[in-house]
Amino acid sequence: MSARIAYSLPRAALLRNPGYLRRWPSTTSSAQLTRAFSTTLHRDATWGFVGLGQMGYNMAKNLRAKIPAADTLVIRDVNEEAAKRFVAEAQETAHSPNENRVEIAQNAREVAEKSTVMITSLPESQHVIDVFHSILKEGKLPVLEEERLFIDTSTIDPVTSKDIANAIHTTQAGRFVDAPVSGGVVGARAGTLSFMFGASSQSEEFLERIRGVLAHMGKKAWHLGEPGSGVSGKLANNYMLAINNIATAEAMNLGIRWGLDPKALADLINSSTGRCWPSEVNNPVPGVVETAPASRGYEGGFGVSLMNKDLRLALEAADQAGATLALGDEARNVYNAVEEAHRGKDFSVVYQWLQSKSE
Ligand code: NAD
């Protein structure tokens, strides 16, 4: 391991950033160390973050906490209050005015001009299009020492994502990576998100650069292939989640109506072939899993509107690919109705909706 580090760490990078080694915890594994060093290698002093919502705010906070204190983070959100709150919180943790610097940009173009790495976390495809259009329409970006890296962590449709990657690459504005996340707001806050990403280059050095950035906000990063493959992977996973959630709610409702004890039924399922994340971690029946949203009035967790949005994107992407989804339309009808009846609640509230429909 030490030989690999010695070869991959130019002296200049160490000199530029001597404090970094000291900040890495001593318990770090050798794999993590290699990743940390490659991050150091490619880092510039200015980072950008656009979209400080439920996910982005927490991700940007972790980013700010993990990059060197002397680096600058440039942020932008159309909600100016979110940006101001972020600056105030960053200042609270700084020991001097030169530490943990955060600048508020007036627009996304300003973020892109200043940052070597710019991360976006935006609600829907159209917001991502608007942001990248506003960046590219002003012409060439100033040249930086290192190639610009744009990482979009939003869940959007693969066609839009590929189009944006193409626009970034053909205008030579930098490299675009789609890296949607799994793990929700809890994972964003804890810095334990899983990323699945699509990137045009297979070069190990480039992939390590991406992984190094994502490691500031999460624990896992899967490279799935070319641009668009990150969002495709995310939508395939969330399609399955949408169906599993309905199936779990139906099976639990059925079993309880047959007179089975909910906990006993869940235990049986979780050690049998029906086992899945909704049955095991996010069980929709109140009281079965104490930490699940169902046990606290379906508050928090993964909102039913977000599930419905991801399902819509999966169905559209399936249609574009000519893939048959036998349960897709049925599931969509269910989530439309549940969203209408229980907007704002965790998506496991499907169980409550089913109960209200059952005689
Ligand atoms: P959100 O609506 O809370 O946040 C989005 C932020 O983007 C808002 O602060 C909004 O003001 C800002 N914004 C919108 N347009 C903008 C623009 N043009 N310029 C700058 N800022 C702009 O959404 P979220 O829950 O944080 O989700 C972000 C993305 O992550 C979505 O694509 C979502 O599907 C995905 N995601 C969310 C979760 C979750 O649990 N919330 C989980 C996994 C993935």
Short mmCIF file of C-alpha atoms and ligand atoms in Angstrom, two decimals:
data_model
loop_
_atom_site.label_atom_id
_atom_site.label_comp_id
_atom_site.label_asym_id
_atom_site.label_seq_id
_atom_site.Cartn_x
_atom_site.Cartn_y
_atom_site.Cartn_z
CA MET A 1 0.00 0.00 0.00
CA SER A 2 2.72 2.45 0.96
CA ALA A 3 4.44 1.96 -2.40
CA ARG A 4 1.21 2.79 -4.21
CA ILE A 5 0.73 5.93 -2.17
CA ALA A 6 4.30 7.01 -2.70
CA TYR A 7 3.92 6.70 -6.46
CA SER A 8 0.53 8.36 -6.68
CA LEU A 9 1.21 11.36 -4.49
CA PRO A 10 3.23 14.09 -6.17
CA ARG A 11 5.19 16.29 -3.83
CA ALA A 12 3.43 19.38 -5.14
CA ALA A 13 0.04 18.09 -3.97
CA LEU A 14 1.38 17.47 -0.49
CA LEU A 15 2.99 20.87 -0.32
CA ARG A 16 -0.19 22.56 -1.49
CA ASN A 17 -2.22 20.79 1.14
CA PRO A 18 -0.03 19.60 4.02
CA GLY A 19 -2.81 19.55 6.64
CA TYR A 20 -4.84 16.95 4.80
CA LEU A 21 -2.81 13.97 5.95
CA ARG A 22 -3.17 14.97 9.55
CA ARG A 23 -6.94 15.21 9.31
CA TRP A 24 -7.46 11.66 8.06
CA PRO A 25 -8.36 9.44 11.02
CA SER A 26 -5.72 6.95 12.08
CA THR A 27 -8.22 4.07 11.88
CA THR A 28 -8.66 4.56 8.14
CA SER A 29 -8.33 1.39 6.06
CA SER A 30 -5.71 1.12 3.36
CA ALA A 31 -8.37 1.26 0.64
CA GLN A 32 -9.73 4.47 2.08
CA LEU A 33 -6.26 5.89 2.37
CA THR A 34 -5.54 5.27 -1.28
CA ARG A 35 -8.82 7.00 -2.12
CA ALA A 36 -8.04 9.92 0.15
CA PHE A 37 -4.68 10.45 -1.46
CA SER A 38 -6.07 10.40 -4.94
CA THR A 39 -8.64 12.99 -3.85
CA THR A 40 -5.88 15.23 -2.60
CA LEU A 41 -4.08 14.82 -5.86
CA HIS A 42 -6.84 16.30 -7.94
CA ARG A 43 -8.30 18.84 -5.67
CA ASP A 44 -8.50 22.49 -6.37
CA ALA A 45 -9.32 25.10 -3.78
CA THR A 46 -12.82 26.02 -4.94
CA TRP A 47 -15.87 23.77 -4.91
CA GLY A 48 -19.41 24.54 -5.99
CA PHE A 49 -22.84 23.35 -4.88
CA VAL A 50 -26.16 24.21 -6.52
CA GLY A 51 -29.44 23.20 -4.87
CA LEU A 52 -29.57 23.37 -1.08
CA GLY A 53 -32.78 21.48 -0.44
CA GLN A 54 -33.46 18.53 1.83
CA MET A 55 -30.66 16.49 0.29
CA GLY A 56 -28.32 19.16 -1.05
CA TYR A 57 -28.10 21.20 2.14
CA ASN A 58 -26.90 18.22 4.14
CA MET A 59 -24.59 16.98 1.39
CA ALA A 60 -23.02 20.42 1.05
CA LYS A 61 -22.56 20.57 4.81
CA ASN A 62 -20.65 17.30 4.78
CA LEU A 63 -18.64 18.47 1.79
CA ARG A 64 -17.71 21.71 3.56
CA ALA A 65 -16.75 19.75 6.70
CA LYS A 66 -14.51 17.32 4.84
CA ILE A 67 -12.65 19.52 2.36
CA PRO A 68 -9.64 21.40 3.71
CA ALA A 69 -10.63 24.34 5.88
CA ALA A 70 -8.71 26.69 3.58
CA ASP A 71 -10.74 25.70 0.50
CA THR A 72 -13.75 27.73 -0.58
CA LEU A 73 -17.26 26.45 -1.24
CA VAL A 74 -19.41 28.51 -3.60
CA ILE A 75 -23.14 27.86 -3.19
CA ARG A 76 -26.32 28.76 -5.03
CA ASP A 77 -30.02 28.18 -4.44
CA VAL A 78 -32.96 30.12 -5.81
CA ASN A 79 -34.13 30.09 -2.19
CA GLU A 80 -31.78 32.75 -0.85
CA GLU A 81 -32.71 31.99 2.75
CA ALA A 82 -31.22 28.49 2.43
CA ALA A 83 -27.92 29.91 1.18
CA LYS A 84 -27.76 32.51 3.96
CA ARG A 85 -28.51 29.92 6.62
CA PHE A 86 -25.75 27.73 5.20
CA VAL A 87 -23.19 30.55 5.41
CA ALA A 88 -24.19 31.35 9.00
CA GLU A 89 -23.80 27.70 10.05
CA ALA A 90 -20.41 27.39 8.33
CA GLN A 91 -19.14 30.49 10.11
CA GLU A 92 -20.14 29.04 13.47
CA THR A 93 -17.73 26.13 12.98
CA ALA A 94 -14.81 28.24 11.73
CA HIS A 95 -11.96 29.28 14.02
CA SER A 96 -10.92 32.20 11.82
CA PRO A 97 -12.42 34.18 8.89
CA ASN A 98 -10.15 32.27 6.49
CA GLU A 99 -11.51 28.92 7.56
CA ASN A 100 -14.54 27.11 6.10
CA ARG A 101 -15.16 29.92 3.61
CA VAL A 102 -18.53 29.82 1.88
CA GLU A 103 -19.50 32.30 -0.83
CA ILE A 104 -23.01 32.81 -2.16
CA ALA A 105 -23.09 33.07 -5.96
CA GLN A 106 -25.71 35.10 -7.79
CA ASN A 107 -26.32 32.37 -10.35
CA ALA A 108 -25.19 28.91 -11.43
CA ARG A 109 -22.86 30.32 -14.08
CA GLU A 110 -20.87 32.08 -11.36
CA VAL A 111 -20.57 28.80 -9.44
CA ALA A 112 -19.32 27.02 -12.57
CA GLU A 113 -16.83 29.77 -13.39
CA LYS A 114 -15.21 29.54 -9.98
CA SER A 115 -15.36 25.82 -9.21
CA THR A 116 -13.26 22.90 -10.32
CA VAL A 117 -15.90 20.54 -8.97
CA MET A 118 -19.55 21.60 -9.12
CA ILE A 119 -22.26 19.43 -7.60
CA THR A 120 -25.97 19.82 -8.30
CA SER A 121 -28.93 18.48 -6.28
CA LEU A 122 -32.11 19.66 -7.97
CA PRO A 123 -35.73 18.44 -7.92
CA GLU A 124 -36.56 17.50 -11.52
CA SER A 125 -35.11 17.22 -15.03
CA GLN A 126 -36.29 20.71 -15.98
CA HIS A 127 -34.38 22.34 -13.11
CA VAL A 128 -31.20 20.54 -14.15
CA ILE A 129 -31.72 21.61 -17.77
CA ASP A 130 -32.27 25.23 -16.67
CA VAL A 131 -29.12 25.28 -14.54
CA PHE A 132 -26.85 23.79 -17.22
CA HIS A 133 -28.40 25.87 -19.95
CA SER A 134 -27.73 29.02 -17.91
CA ILE A 135 -24.11 27.91 -17.55
CA LEU A 136 -23.48 27.07 -21.18
CA LYS A 137 -25.40 29.88 -22.87
CA GLU A 138 -22.86 32.46 -21.66
CA GLY A 139 -20.10 30.88 -23.74
CA LYS A 140 -16.77 29.38 -22.74
CA LEU A 141 -15.94 29.04 -19.08
CA PRO A 142 -12.60 30.40 -17.85
CA VAL A 143 -9.89 27.74 -18.03
CA LEU A 144 -8.84 26.28 -14.68
CA GLU A 145 -5.72 24.34 -13.74
CA GLU A 146 -7.70 21.10 -13.71
CA GLU A 147 -10.57 19.95 -15.91
CA ARG A 148 -13.95 20.94 -14.47
CA LEU A 149 -16.06 18.17 -13.05
CA PHE A 150 -19.86 18.52 -12.94
CA ILE A 151 -21.57 15.95 -10.74
CA ASP A 152 -25.35 15.90 -10.88
CA THR A 153 -26.85 13.97 -7.96
CA SER A 154 -30.49 14.66 -8.89
CA THR A 155 -32.83 11.84 -9.88
CA ILE A 156 -33.81 12.74 -13.43
CA ASP A 157 -34.54 10.91 -16.66
CA PRO A 158 -31.61 9.22 -18.43
CA VAL A 159 -32.24 10.93 -21.79
CA THR A 160 -32.00 14.43 -20.28
CA SER A 161 -28.94 13.43 -18.31
CA LYS A 162 -27.19 12.08 -21.43
CA ASP A 163 -28.11 15.24 -23.37
CA ILE A 164 -26.56 17.44 -20.71
CA ALA A 165 -23.42 15.27 -20.59
CA ASN A 166 -23.19 15.58 -24.34
CA ALA A 167 -23.60 19.38 -24.22
CA ILE A 168 -20.89 19.69 -21.57
CA HIS A 169 -18.50 17.41 -23.45
CA THR A 170 -19.01 18.84 -26.95
CA THR A 171 -18.54 22.42 -25.71
CA GLN A 172 -15.48 21.23 -23.77
CA ALA A 173 -16.82 22.85 -20.62
CA GLY A 174 -15.59 19.89 -18.56
CA ARG A 175 -16.80 16.40 -17.66
CA PHE A 176 -20.34 15.60 -16.61
CA VAL A 177 -21.16 12.72 -14.29
CA ASP A 178 -24.66 11.59 -13.31
CA ALA A 179 -24.50 10.35 -9.73
CA PRO A 180 -27.95 10.00 -8.15
CA VAL A 181 -28.14 8.93 -4.56
CA SER A 182 -29.78 6.38 -2.37
CA GLY A 183 -30.11 6.75 1.39
CA GLY A 184 -32.52 9.64 1.77
CA VAL A 185 -32.27 12.67 4.00
CA VAL A 186 -31.02 10.58 6.92
CA GLY A 187 -28.11 9.31 4.80
CA ALA A 188 -27.44 12.79 3.45
CA ARG A 189 -27.21 14.15 6.98
CA ALA A 190 -25.02 11.30 8.23
CA GLY A 191 -22.80 11.31 5.12
CA THR A 192 -23.62 7.67 4.45
CA LEU A 193 -25.26 7.95 1.03
CA SER A 194 -24.76 5.43 -1.77
CA PHE A 195 -24.06 6.92 -5.19
CA MET A 196 -24.47 5.17 -8.52
CA PHE A 197 -22.70 6.99 -11.29
CA GLY A 198 -22.29 7.14 -15.04
CA ALA A 199 -19.10 8.60 -16.49
CA SER A 200 -17.72 8.65 -20.01
CA SER A 201 -14.16 7.75 -19.17
CA GLN A 202 -13.06 4.35 -17.94
CA SER A 203 -9.70 5.74 -16.87
CA GLU A 204 -9.05 4.62 -13.32
CA GLU A 205 -7.57 7.99 -12.43
CA PHE A 206 -10.73 9.81 -13.49
CA LEU A 207 -12.99 7.33 -11.71
CA GLU A 208 -10.94 7.73 -8.55
CA ARG A 209 -11.30 11.49 -8.81
CA ILE A 210 -15.09 11.07 -8.88
CA ARG A 211 -15.08 8.54 -6.04
CA GLY A 212 -12.90 10.87 -4.00
CA VAL A 213 -15.44 13.69 -4.32
CA LEU A 214 -18.40 11.42 -3.56
CA ALA A 215 -16.62 10.00 -0.49
CA HIS A 216 -17.10 13.41 1.14
CA MET A 217 -20.86 12.87 1.13
CA GLY A 218 -21.37 9.13 1.16
CA LYS A 219 -20.02 5.69 1.87
CA LYS A 220 -20.43 3.83 -1.42
CA ALA A 221 -20.07 4.74 -5.09
CA TRP A 222 -20.90 2.32 -7.91
CA HIS A 223 -19.64 3.07 -11.40
CA LEU A 224 -22.29 1.64 -13.72
CA GLY A 225 -20.92 2.72 -17.11
CA GLU A 226 -21.43 5.51 -19.61
CA PRO A 227 -23.25 8.83 -18.93
CA GLY A 228 -26.89 8.17 -18.07
CA SER A 229 -26.17 4.80 -16.51
CA GLY A 230 -26.20 6.22 -12.97
CA VAL A 231 -29.76 7.51 -13.32
CA SER A 232 -30.80 4.34 -15.18
CA GLY A 233 -29.52 2.23 -12.28
CA LYS A 234 -31.29 4.45 -9.79
CA LEU A 235 -34.61 4.21 -11.66
CA ALA A 236 -34.37 0.41 -12.02
CA ASN A 237 -33.78 0.13 -8.26
CA ASN A 238 -36.59 2.51 -7.39
CA TYR A 239 -39.03 0.79 -9.76
CA MET A 240 -38.41 -2.38 -7.79
CA LEU A 241 -38.76 -0.51 -4.51
CA ALA A 242 -42.11 0.93 -5.59
CA ILE A 243 -43.46 -2.54 -6.36
CA ASN A 244 -41.94 -4.20 -3.28
CA ASN A 245 -43.51 -1.54 -1.09
CA ILE A 246 -46.99 -2.20 -2.47
CA ALA A 247 -46.46 -5.97 -2.31
CA THR A 248 -45.35 -5.76 1.34
CA ALA A 249 -48.32 -3.59 2.29
CA GLU A 250 -50.69 -6.00 0.51
CA ALA A 251 -49.15 -9.12 2.06
CA MET A 252 -49.17 -7.62 5.55
CA ASN A 253 -52.76 -6.45 5.16
CA LEU A 254 -53.76 -9.87 3.88
CA GLY A 255 -52.02 -11.76 6.69
CA ILE A 256 -53.46 -9.52 9.39
CA ARG A 257 -56.95 -10.01 7.96
CA TRP A 258 -56.38 -13.76 8.10
CA GLY A 259 -55.71 -13.31 11.80
CA LEU A 260 -51.90 -13.49 11.83
CA ASP A 261 -49.87 -11.48 14.32
CA PRO A 262 -48.14 -8.62 12.40
CA LYS A 263 -44.73 -9.07 14.05
CA ALA A 264 -44.78 -12.84 13.66
CA LEU A 265 -45.74 -12.46 10.01
CA ALA A 266 -42.96 -9.92 9.40
CA ASP A 267 -40.43 -12.20 11.12
CA LEU A 268 -41.50 -15.11 8.92
CA ILE A 269 -41.29 -13.03 5.72
CA ASN A 270 -37.91 -11.63 6.72
CA SER A 271 -36.44 -15.08 7.02
CA SER A 272 -38.19 -16.37 3.90
CA THR A 273 -38.29 -15.57 0.20
CA GLY A 274 -40.53 -12.50 0.50
CA ARG A 275 -37.84 -10.59 2.37
CA CYS A 276 -37.12 -7.11 1.03
CA TRP A 277 -36.24 -3.62 2.29
CA PRO A 278 -39.89 -2.57 2.81
CA SER A 279 -40.60 -5.72 4.83
CA GLU A 280 -37.41 -5.66 6.85
CA VAL A 281 -36.43 -2.03 7.41
CA ASN A 282 -39.40 0.09 6.39
CA ASN A 283 -42.25 -2.23 7.33
CA PRO A 284 -45.53 -0.39 6.62
CA VAL A 285 -47.44 -1.72 9.64
CA PRO A 286 -47.18 0.54 12.71
CA GLY A 287 -45.30 -1.09 15.59
CA VAL A 288 -43.64 -3.87 13.58
CA VAL A 289 -40.33 -2.02 13.17
CA GLU A 290 -39.96 0.65 15.84
CA THR A 291 -37.60 2.82 13.78
CA ALA A 292 -39.75 2.74 10.62
CA PRO A 293 -41.82 5.81 9.62
CA ALA A 294 -45.01 3.72 10.03
CA SER A 295 -44.33 3.63 13.78
CA ARG A 296 -44.30 7.42 13.97
CA GLY A 297 -47.39 8.30 11.98
CA TYR A 298 -45.64 7.82 8.61
CA GLU A 299 -43.66 11.02 9.23
CA GLY A 300 -40.15 11.50 7.77
CA GLY A 301 -38.69 8.83 5.50
CA PHE A 302 -39.12 8.76 1.73
CA GLY A 303 -42.07 10.93 0.72
CA VAL A 304 -44.81 9.35 -1.37
CA SER A 305 -44.48 12.18 -3.93
CA LEU A 306 -40.79 11.40 -4.45
CA MET A 307 -41.61 7.71 -4.92
CA ASN A 308 -44.29 8.62 -7.43
CA LYS A 309 -41.89 10.92 -9.27
CA ASP A 310 -39.24 8.20 -9.55
CA LEU A 311 -41.86 5.70 -10.71
CA ARG A 312 -43.02 8.14 -13.40
CA LEU A 313 -39.41 8.57 -14.58
CA ALA A 314 -38.89 4.79 -14.61
CA LEU A 315 -42.05 4.26 -16.67
CA GLU A 316 -41.07 6.95 -19.18
CA ALA A 317 -37.55 5.56 -19.47
CA ALA A 318 -38.92 2.02 -19.90
CA ASP A 319 -41.17 3.27 -22.67
CA GLN A 320 -38.23 4.93 -24.44
CA ALA A 321 -36.29 1.66 -24.17
CA GLY A 322 -39.26 -0.42 -25.39
CA ALA A 323 -39.28 -2.47 -22.16
CA THR A 324 -42.57 -3.99 -20.98
CA LEU A 325 -43.46 -3.35 -17.36
CA ALA A 326 -46.36 -5.60 -16.43
CA LEU A 327 -47.01 -3.86 -13.10
CA GLY A 328 -45.89 -0.33 -13.94
CA ASP A 329 -49.25 1.26 -14.75
CA GLU A 330 -50.99 -0.46 -11.84
CA ALA A 331 -48.33 0.77 -9.45
CA ARG A 332 -48.63 4.27 -10.87
CA ASN A 333 -52.38 4.28 -10.24
CA VAL A 334 -51.77 3.22 -6.65
CA TYR A 335 -49.18 5.94 -5.98
CA ASN A 336 -51.31 8.62 -7.67
CA ALA A 337 -54.19 7.76 -5.35
CA VAL A 338 -51.96 7.46 -2.26
CA GLU A 339 -50.24 10.75 -3.03
CA GLU A 340 -53.62 12.43 -3.34
CA ALA A 341 -54.81 10.99 -0.01
CA HIS A 342 -51.59 11.15 2.05
CA ARG A 343 -49.31 13.81 0.51
CA GLY A 344 -46.23 14.49 2.65
CA LYS A 345 -46.20 11.07 4.32
CA ASP A 346 -43.67 8.26 3.93
CA PHE A 347 -44.45 6.03 0.94
CA SER A 348 -45.16 3.06 3.23
CA VAL A 349 -48.47 4.83 3.94
CA VAL A 350 -49.71 2.67 1.04
CA TYR A 351 -50.61 0.22 3.83
CA GLN A 352 -52.98 2.73 5.46
CA TRP A 353 -54.53 3.53 2.09
CA LEU A 354 -55.08 -0.20 1.42
CA GLN A 355 -56.73 -0.60 4.80
CA SER A 356 -59.11 2.24 4.05
CA LYS A 357 -60.01 0.55 0.73
CA SER A 358 -60.50 -2.90 2.28
CA GLU A 359 -63.92 -3.79 3.61
P1 NAD B 1 -35.72 19.72 -2.63
O1 NAD B 1 -36.89 20.18 -3.43
O2 NAD B 1 -35.81 19.69 -1.15
O3 NAD B 1 -34.44 20.62 -2.99
C1 NAD B 1 -34.14 21.12 -4.24
C2 NAD B 1 -33.48 22.48 -4.08
O4 NAD B 1 -33.13 22.97 -5.38
C3 NAD B 1 -34.40 23.52 -3.45
O5 NAD B 1 -33.74 24.15 -2.35
C4 NAD B 1 -34.66 24.51 -4.57
O6 NAD B 1 -34.84 25.85 -4.12
C5 NAD B 1 -33.39 24.37 -5.39
N1 NAD B 1 -33.53 24.82 -6.78
C6 NAD B 1 -34.52 24.58 -7.65
N2 NAD B 1 -34.24 25.14 -8.85
C7 NAD B 1 -33.04 25.74 -8.72
C8 NAD B 1 -32.21 26.49 -9.60
N3 NAD B 1 -32.58 26.74 -10.87
N4 NAD B 1 -31.05 26.96 -9.13
C9 NAD B 1 -30.67 26.74 -7.85
N5 NAD B 1 -31.41 26.04 -6.97
C10 NAD B 1 -32.58 25.55 -7.41
O7 NAD B 1 -35.34 18.28 -3.20
P2 NAD B 1 -34.52 17.13 -2.45
O8 NAD B 1 -35.44 16.30 -1.64
O9 NAD B 1 -33.33 17.74 -1.82
O10 NAD B 1 -34.08 16.23 -3.70
C11 NAD B 1 -33.07 16.61 -4.60
C12 NAD B 1 -32.89 15.50 -5.60
O11 NAD B 1 -32.47 14.30 -4.92
C13 NAD B 1 -34.19 15.13 -6.34
O12 NAD B 1 -33.90 14.87 -7.68
C14 NAD B 1 -34.68 13.91 -5.59
O13 NAD B 1 -35.46 13.05 -6.41
C15 NAD B 1 -33.39 13.24 -5.20
N6 NAD B 1 -33.49 12.38 -4.02
C16 NAD B 1 -34.17 12.80 -2.93
C17 NAD B 1 -34.28 11.97 -1.82
C18 NAD B 1 -35.03 12.41 -0.58
O14 NAD B 1 -35.27 11.56 0.29
N7 NAD B 1 -35.38 13.68 -0.44
C19 NAD B 1 -33.69 10.70 -1.84
C20 NAD B 1 -32.96 10.30 -2.96
C21 NAD B 1 -32.89 11.16 -4.06
#
